[in-house]
């Protein structure tokens, strides 16, 4: 009877996610994945399925990590407006710490893989969840008088979400925190 191969799924998934994040789906070969994870092809296939399934699992893992960042900001904040500010601060930290200038895995995925219907549908669901999250925060903040009502909560949710995405993309080329903080300040001023 063949011996079962033992490995840490979380570490393997983290290695695969990092590789897909750096190189993208198409530029990442199975050979790259075996080298990054330390597993042979059959172990990868048996555990995660095909390359596309591994990619989608990595995206899901990334989304969970991002979602926890949003939830932590919500828990830490004294009010919904402060939660939005903390999320922006977290993005600024991520950009400052992104020495490889990888950007946002979801944004990279949108740029590379949005022509794939299954990926596009998955990304649309994730985007709607983020927008709904911000819509709830903004609606609550508007009711408390912490964010103006010149726009509806949904419109501002799209605005905040798109600014965050743009900030991550801008942060690939511009690492100057003064410039990036000015973008955040302008965004937050619009909400006052």
PDB file of C-alpha atoms in Angstrom:
ATOM      1  CA  UNK A   1       0.000   0.000   0.000  1.00  0.00           C
ATOM      2  CA  UNK A   2       1.480   3.384  -0.970  1.00  0.00           C
ATOM      3  CA  UNK A   3       2.286   5.732   1.887  1.00  0.00           C
ATOM      4  CA  UNK A   4       0.041   8.795   2.124  1.00  0.00           C
ATOM      5  CA  UNK A   5       1.916  12.009   1.515  1.00  0.00           C
ATOM      6  CA  UNK A   6       1.603  14.420   4.429  1.00  0.00           C
ATOM      7  CA  UNK A   7       1.890  18.167   4.038  1.00  0.00           C
ATOM      8  CA  UNK A   8       0.370  21.348   5.381  1.00  0.00           C
ATOM      9  CA  UNK A   9      -2.478  22.279   3.018  1.00  0.00           C
ATOM     10  CA  UNK A  10      -2.533  25.858   4.312  1.00  0.00           C
ATOM     11  CA  UNK A  11       1.173  26.377   3.563  1.00  0.00           C
ATOM     12  CA  UNK A  12       0.843  24.796   0.133  1.00  0.00           C
ATOM     13  CA  UNK A  13      -2.156  26.982  -0.659  1.00  0.00           C
ATOM     14  CA  UNK A  14      -0.316  30.071   0.599  1.00  0.00           C
ATOM     15  CA  UNK A  15       2.644  29.264  -1.684  1.00  0.00           C
ATOM     16  CA  UNK A  16       0.359  28.712  -4.673  1.00  0.00           C
ATOM     17  CA  UNK A  17      -1.576  31.902  -3.931  1.00  0.00           C
ATOM     18  CA  UNK A  18       1.638  33.909  -3.710  1.00  0.00           C
ATOM     19  CA  UNK A  19       2.856  32.503  -7.024  1.00  0.00           C
ATOM     20  CA  UNK A  20      -0.431  33.155  -8.861  1.00  0.00           C
ATOM     21  CA  UNK A  21      -0.484  36.639  -7.314  1.00  0.00           C
ATOM     22  CA  UNK A  22       3.013  37.417  -8.592  1.00  0.00           C
ATOM     23  CA  UNK A  23       2.839  35.803 -12.023  1.00  0.00           C
ATOM     24  CA  UNK A  24      -0.838  35.491 -12.875  1.00  0.00           C
ATOM     25  CA  UNK A  25      -2.699  32.387 -13.934  1.00  0.00           C
ATOM     26  CA  UNK A  26      -1.410  32.021 -17.487  1.00  0.00           C
ATOM     27  CA  UNK A  27       2.255  32.668 -16.677  1.00  0.00           C
ATOM     28  CA  UNK A  28       2.247  30.134 -13.834  1.00  0.00           C
ATOM     29  CA  UNK A  29       3.051  26.613 -14.985  1.00  0.00           C
ATOM     30  CA  UNK A  30       2.461  23.384 -13.106  1.00  0.00           C
ATOM     31  CA  UNK A  31       6.250  23.135 -12.857  1.00  0.00           C
ATOM     32  CA  UNK A  32       6.287  26.549 -11.142  1.00  0.00           C
ATOM     33  CA  UNK A  33       3.636  25.305  -8.729  1.00  0.00           C
ATOM     34  CA  UNK A  34       5.526  22.110  -7.895  1.00  0.00           C
ATOM     35  CA  UNK A  35       8.683  24.124  -7.214  1.00  0.00           C
ATOM     36  CA  UNK A  36       6.874  26.724  -5.099  1.00  0.00           C
ATOM     37  CA  UNK A  37       4.899  24.208  -3.052  1.00  0.00           C
ATOM     38  CA  UNK A  38       7.432  21.393  -2.851  1.00  0.00           C
ATOM     39  CA  UNK A  39       4.783  18.912  -3.992  1.00  0.00           C
ATOM     40  CA  UNK A  40       4.809  16.763  -7.081  1.00  0.00           C
ATOM     41  CA  UNK A  41       2.131  17.128  -9.730  1.00  0.00           C
ATOM     42  CA  UNK A  42       0.105  14.127  -8.620  1.00  0.00           C
ATOM     43  CA  UNK A  43      -0.092  15.434  -5.037  1.00  0.00           C
ATOM     44  CA  UNK A  44      -1.244  18.833  -6.310  1.00  0.00           C
ATOM     45  CA  UNK A  45      -3.836  17.277  -8.616  1.00  0.00           C
ATOM     46  CA  UNK A  46      -5.070  14.838  -5.968  1.00  0.00           C
ATOM     47  CA  UNK A  47      -5.411  17.571  -3.359  1.00  0.00           C
ATOM     48  CA  UNK A  48      -6.545  20.616  -5.327  1.00  0.00           C
ATOM     49  CA  UNK A  49      -7.699  19.264  -8.698  1.00  0.00           C
ATOM     50  CA  UNK A  50      -6.600  21.003 -11.864  1.00  0.00           C
ATOM     51  CA  UNK A  51      -4.612  24.230 -12.072  1.00  0.00           C
ATOM     52  CA  UNK A  52      -7.832  26.270 -12.446  1.00  0.00           C
ATOM     53  CA  UNK A  53      -9.306  24.717  -9.303  1.00  0.00           C
ATOM     54  CA  UNK A  54      -6.130  25.540  -7.396  1.00  0.00           C
ATOM     55  CA  UNK A  55      -6.272  29.108  -8.732  1.00  0.00           C
ATOM     56  CA  UNK A  56      -9.885  29.501  -7.624  1.00  0.00           C
ATOM     57  CA  UNK A  57      -9.061  28.033  -4.206  1.00  0.00           C
ATOM     58  CA  UNK A  58      -6.206  30.535  -3.905  1.00  0.00           C
ATOM     59  CA  UNK A  59      -8.566  33.390  -4.840  1.00  0.00           C
ATOM     60  CA  UNK A  60     -11.056  32.212  -2.234  1.00  0.00           C
ATOM     61  CA  UNK A  61      -8.299  32.127   0.381  1.00  0.00           C
ATOM     62  CA  UNK A  62      -7.218  35.652  -0.577  1.00  0.00           C
ATOM     63  CA  UNK A  63     -10.819  36.816  -0.320  1.00  0.00           C
ATOM     64  CA  UNK A  64     -11.146  35.313   3.164  1.00  0.00           C
ATOM     65  CA  UNK A  65      -7.997  37.120   4.271  1.00  0.00           C
ATOM     66  CA  UNK A  66      -9.284  40.426   2.875  1.00  0.00           C
ATOM     67  CA  UNK A  67     -12.697  39.897   4.424  1.00  0.00           C
ATOM     68  CA  UNK A  68     -11.131  39.400   7.822  1.00  0.00           C
ATOM     69  CA  UNK A  69      -9.276  42.710   7.412  1.00  0.00           C
ATOM     70  CA  UNK A  70     -12.598  44.447   6.779  1.00  0.00           C
ATOM     71  CA  UNK A  71     -14.215  42.737   9.765  1.00  0.00           C
ATOM     72  CA  UNK A  72     -11.289  43.626  12.044  1.00  0.00           C
ATOM     73  CA  UNK A  73     -11.633  47.282  11.038  1.00  0.00           C
ATOM     74  CA  UNK A  74     -15.321  47.112  11.835  1.00  0.00           C
ATOM     75  CA  UNK A  75     -14.647  45.612  15.275  1.00  0.00           C
ATOM     76  CA  UNK A  76     -11.841  48.067  16.069  1.00  0.00           C
ATOM     77  CA  UNK A  77     -13.671  51.189  14.903  1.00  0.00           C
ATOM     78  CA  UNK A  78     -15.792  53.330  17.150  1.00  0.00           C
ATOM     79  CA  UNK A  79     -18.220  54.083  14.321  1.00  0.00           C
ATOM     80  CA  UNK A  80     -18.814  53.145  10.665  1.00  0.00           C
ATOM     81  CA  UNK A  81     -16.953  56.145   9.250  1.00  0.00           C
ATOM     82  CA  UNK A  82     -13.914  55.246  11.335  1.00  0.00           C
ATOM     83  CA  UNK A  83     -14.159  51.667  10.003  1.00  0.00           C
ATOM     84  CA  UNK A  84     -13.853  53.021   6.453  1.00  0.00           C
ATOM     85  CA  UNK A  85     -10.869  55.139   7.505  1.00  0.00           C
ATOM     86  CA  UNK A  86      -9.206  52.089   9.101  1.00  0.00           C
ATOM     87  CA  UNK A  87      -9.718  50.082   5.916  1.00  0.00           C
ATOM     88  CA  UNK A  88      -8.011  52.821   3.903  1.00  0.00           C
ATOM     89  CA  UNK A  89      -5.173  52.876   6.450  1.00  0.00           C
ATOM     90  CA  UNK A  90      -4.843  49.111   6.074  1.00  0.00           C
ATOM     91  CA  UNK A  91      -4.598  49.457   2.305  1.00  0.00           C
ATOM     92  CA  UNK A  92      -1.900  52.121   2.717  1.00  0.00           C
ATOM     93  CA  UNK A  93       0.038  49.732   4.968  1.00  0.00           C
ATOM     94  CA  UNK A  94      -0.378  46.917   2.447  1.00  0.00           C
ATOM     95  CA  UNK A  95       0.987  49.134  -0.320  1.00  0.00           C
ATOM     96  CA  UNK A  96       3.934  50.229   1.824  1.00  0.00           C
ATOM     97  CA  UNK A  97       4.706  46.587   2.656  1.00  0.00           C
ATOM     98  CA  UNK A  98       4.285  45.353  -0.934  1.00  0.00           C
ATOM     99  CA  UNK A  99       7.992  45.300  -1.790  1.00  0.00           C
ATOM    100  CA  UNK A 100       7.360  43.084  -4.821  1.00  0.00           C
ATOM    101  CA  UNK A 101       4.683  45.488  -6.086  1.00  0.00           C
ATOM    102  CA  UNK A 102       2.196  42.668  -6.636  1.00  0.00           C
ATOM    103  CA  UNK A 103      -0.847  44.870  -6.164  1.00  0.00           C
ATOM    104  CA  UNK A 104      -4.189  43.279  -5.339  1.00  0.00           C
ATOM    105  CA  UNK A 105      -4.692  39.628  -6.291  1.00  0.00           C
ATOM    106  CA  UNK A 106      -8.376  40.227  -7.099  1.00  0.00           C
ATOM    107  CA  UNK A 107      -7.543  43.214  -9.309  1.00  0.00           C
ATOM    108  CA  UNK A 108      -4.832  41.231 -11.056  1.00  0.00           C
ATOM    109  CA  UNK A 109      -7.355  38.458 -11.589  1.00  0.00           C
ATOM    110  CA  UNK A 110      -9.894  40.905 -13.048  1.00  0.00           C
ATOM    111  CA  UNK A 111      -7.317  42.199 -15.492  1.00  0.00           C
ATOM    112  CA  UNK A 112      -6.170  38.759 -16.604  1.00  0.00           C
ATOM    113  CA  UNK A 113      -9.113  36.422 -16.227  1.00  0.00           C
ATOM    114  CA  UNK A 114     -12.376  38.382 -16.578  1.00  0.00           C
ATOM    115  CA  UNK A 115     -13.014  36.796 -19.982  1.00  0.00           C
ATOM    116  CA  UNK A 116     -13.495  33.428 -18.237  1.00  0.00           C
ATOM    117  CA  UNK A 117     -17.237  33.259 -17.415  1.00  0.00           C
ATOM    118  CA  UNK A 118     -16.812  31.267 -14.183  1.00  0.00           C
ATOM    119  CA  UNK A 119     -14.109  33.599 -12.876  1.00  0.00           C
ATOM    120  CA  UNK A 120     -16.086  36.674 -13.944  1.00  0.00           C
ATOM    121  CA  UNK A 121     -19.167  35.376 -12.101  1.00  0.00           C
ATOM    122  CA  UNK A 122     -17.095  34.647  -8.990  1.00  0.00           C
ATOM    123  CA  UNK A 123     -15.487  38.097  -9.115  1.00  0.00           C
ATOM    124  CA  UNK A 124     -18.901  39.737  -9.552  1.00  0.00           C
ATOM    125  CA  UNK A 125     -20.193  37.980  -6.447  1.00  0.00           C
ATOM    126  CA  UNK A 126     -17.135  39.047  -4.443  1.00  0.00           C
ATOM    127  CA  UNK A 127     -17.450  42.623  -5.669  1.00  0.00           C
ATOM    128  CA  UNK A 128     -21.125  42.761  -4.743  1.00  0.00           C
ATOM    129  CA  UNK A 129     -20.294  41.494  -1.249  1.00  0.00           C
ATOM    130  CA  UNK A 130     -17.722  44.264  -0.807  1.00  0.00           C
ATOM    131  CA  UNK A 131     -20.060  46.933  -2.139  1.00  0.00           C
ATOM    132  CA  UNK A 132     -22.874  45.711   0.115  1.00  0.00           C
ATOM    133  CA  UNK A 133     -20.483  45.783   3.079  1.00  0.00           C
ATOM    134  CA  UNK A 134     -19.591  49.419   2.349  1.00  0.00           C
ATOM    135  CA  UNK A 135     -23.205  50.301   1.609  1.00  0.00           C
ATOM    136  CA  UNK A 136     -24.172  49.084   5.076  1.00  0.00           C
ATOM    137  CA  UNK A 137     -21.381  51.066   6.719  1.00  0.00           C
ATOM    138  CA  UNK A 138     -22.186  54.212   4.769  1.00  0.00           C
ATOM    139  CA  UNK A 139     -25.928  53.957   5.356  1.00  0.00           C
ATOM    140  CA  UNK A 140     -25.300  53.629   9.092  1.00  0.00           C
ATOM    141  CA  UNK A 141     -22.840  56.538   9.004  1.00  0.00           C
ATOM    142  CA  UNK A 142     -25.325  58.701   7.092  1.00  0.00           C
ATOM    143  CA  UNK A 143     -28.037  57.960   9.650  1.00  0.00           C
ATOM    144  CA  UNK A 144     -25.623  59.093  12.380  1.00  0.00           C
ATOM    145  CA  UNK A 145     -24.641  62.240  10.469  1.00  0.00           C
ATOM    146  CA  UNK A 146     -21.041  61.030   9.990  1.00  0.00           C
ATOM    147  CA  UNK A 147     -21.219  60.954   6.178  1.00  0.00           C
ATOM    148  CA  UNK A 148     -23.114  63.459   4.056  1.00  0.00           C
ATOM    149  CA  UNK A 149     -26.192  62.518   2.036  1.00  0.00           C
ATOM    150  CA  UNK A 150     -25.268  64.246  -1.224  1.00  0.00           C
ATOM    151  CA  UNK A 151     -25.170  60.734  -2.697  1.00  0.00           C
ATOM    152  CA  UNK A 152     -26.968  57.602  -1.640  1.00  0.00           C
ATOM    153  CA  UNK A 153     -25.216  54.913   0.366  1.00  0.00           C
ATOM    154  CA  UNK A 154     -24.961  52.620  -2.676  1.00  0.00           C
ATOM    155  CA  UNK A 155     -23.350  55.309  -4.839  1.00  0.00           C
ATOM    156  CA  UNK A 156     -20.837  56.130  -2.121  1.00  0.00           C
ATOM    157  CA  UNK A 157     -20.189  52.401  -1.629  1.00  0.00           C
ATOM    158  CA  UNK A 158     -19.190  52.112  -5.292  1.00  0.00           C
ATOM    159  CA  UNK A 159     -17.072  55.243  -4.913  1.00  0.00           C
ATOM    160  CA  UNK A 160     -15.212  53.928  -1.848  1.00  0.00           C
ATOM    161  CA  UNK A 161     -14.748  50.456  -3.319  1.00  0.00           C
ATOM    162  CA  UNK A 162     -13.439  51.798  -6.619  1.00  0.00           C
ATOM    163  CA  UNK A 163     -11.127  54.222  -4.845  1.00  0.00           C
ATOM    164  CA  UNK A 164      -9.681  51.336  -2.817  1.00  0.00           C
ATOM    165  CA  UNK A 165      -9.120  49.334  -6.002  1.00  0.00           C
ATOM    166  CA  UNK A 166      -7.550  52.308  -7.727  1.00  0.00           C
ATOM    167  CA  UNK A 167      -5.358  52.955  -4.705  1.00  0.00           C
ATOM    168  CA  UNK A 168      -3.974  49.398  -4.871  1.00  0.00           C
ATOM    169  CA  UNK A 169      -3.276  49.757  -8.596  1.00  0.00           C
ATOM    170  CA  UNK A 170      -1.691  53.184  -8.150  1.00  0.00           C
ATOM    171  CA  UNK A 171       0.422  51.770  -5.331  1.00  0.00           C
ATOM    172  CA  UNK A 172       2.140  49.395  -7.758  1.00  0.00           C
ATOM    173  CA  UNK A 173       3.890  52.320  -9.439  1.00  0.00           C
ATOM    174  CA  UNK A 174       3.701  55.054  -6.825  1.00  0.00           C
ATOM    175  CA  UNK A 175       5.062  54.140  -3.405  1.00  0.00           C
ATOM    176  CA  UNK A 176       5.167  57.737  -2.126  1.00  0.00           C
ATOM    177  CA  UNK A 177       2.930  57.604   0.949  1.00  0.00           C
ATOM    178  CA  UNK A 178       2.284  61.372   0.774  1.00  0.00           C
ATOM    179  CA  UNK A 179       0.689  60.982  -2.649  1.00  0.00           C
ATOM    180  CA  UNK A 180      -1.316  57.944  -1.594  1.00  0.00           C
ATOM    181  CA  UNK A 181      -2.450  59.583   1.656  1.00  0.00           C
ATOM    182  CA  UNK A 182      -3.593  62.610  -0.361  1.00  0.00           C
ATOM    183  CA  UNK A 183      -5.835  60.324  -2.424  1.00  0.00           C
ATOM    184  CA  UNK A 184      -7.295  58.856   0.758  1.00  0.00           C
ATOM    185  CA  UNK A 185      -7.764  62.304   2.321  1.00  0.00           C
ATOM    186  CA  UNK A 186      -9.570  63.596  -0.773  1.00  0.00           C
ATOM    187  CA  UNK A 187     -11.839  60.556  -0.747  1.00  0.00           C
ATOM    188  CA  UNK A 188     -12.682  60.914   2.933  1.00  0.00           C
ATOM    189  CA  UNK A 189     -13.290  64.672   2.526  1.00  0.00           C
ATOM    190  CA  UNK A 190     -15.855  63.891  -0.171  1.00  0.00           C
ATOM    191  CA  UNK A 191     -17.767  61.813   2.342  1.00  0.00           C
ATOM    192  CA  UNK A 192     -17.839  64.507   5.059  1.00  0.00           C
TER     193      UNK A 192
END
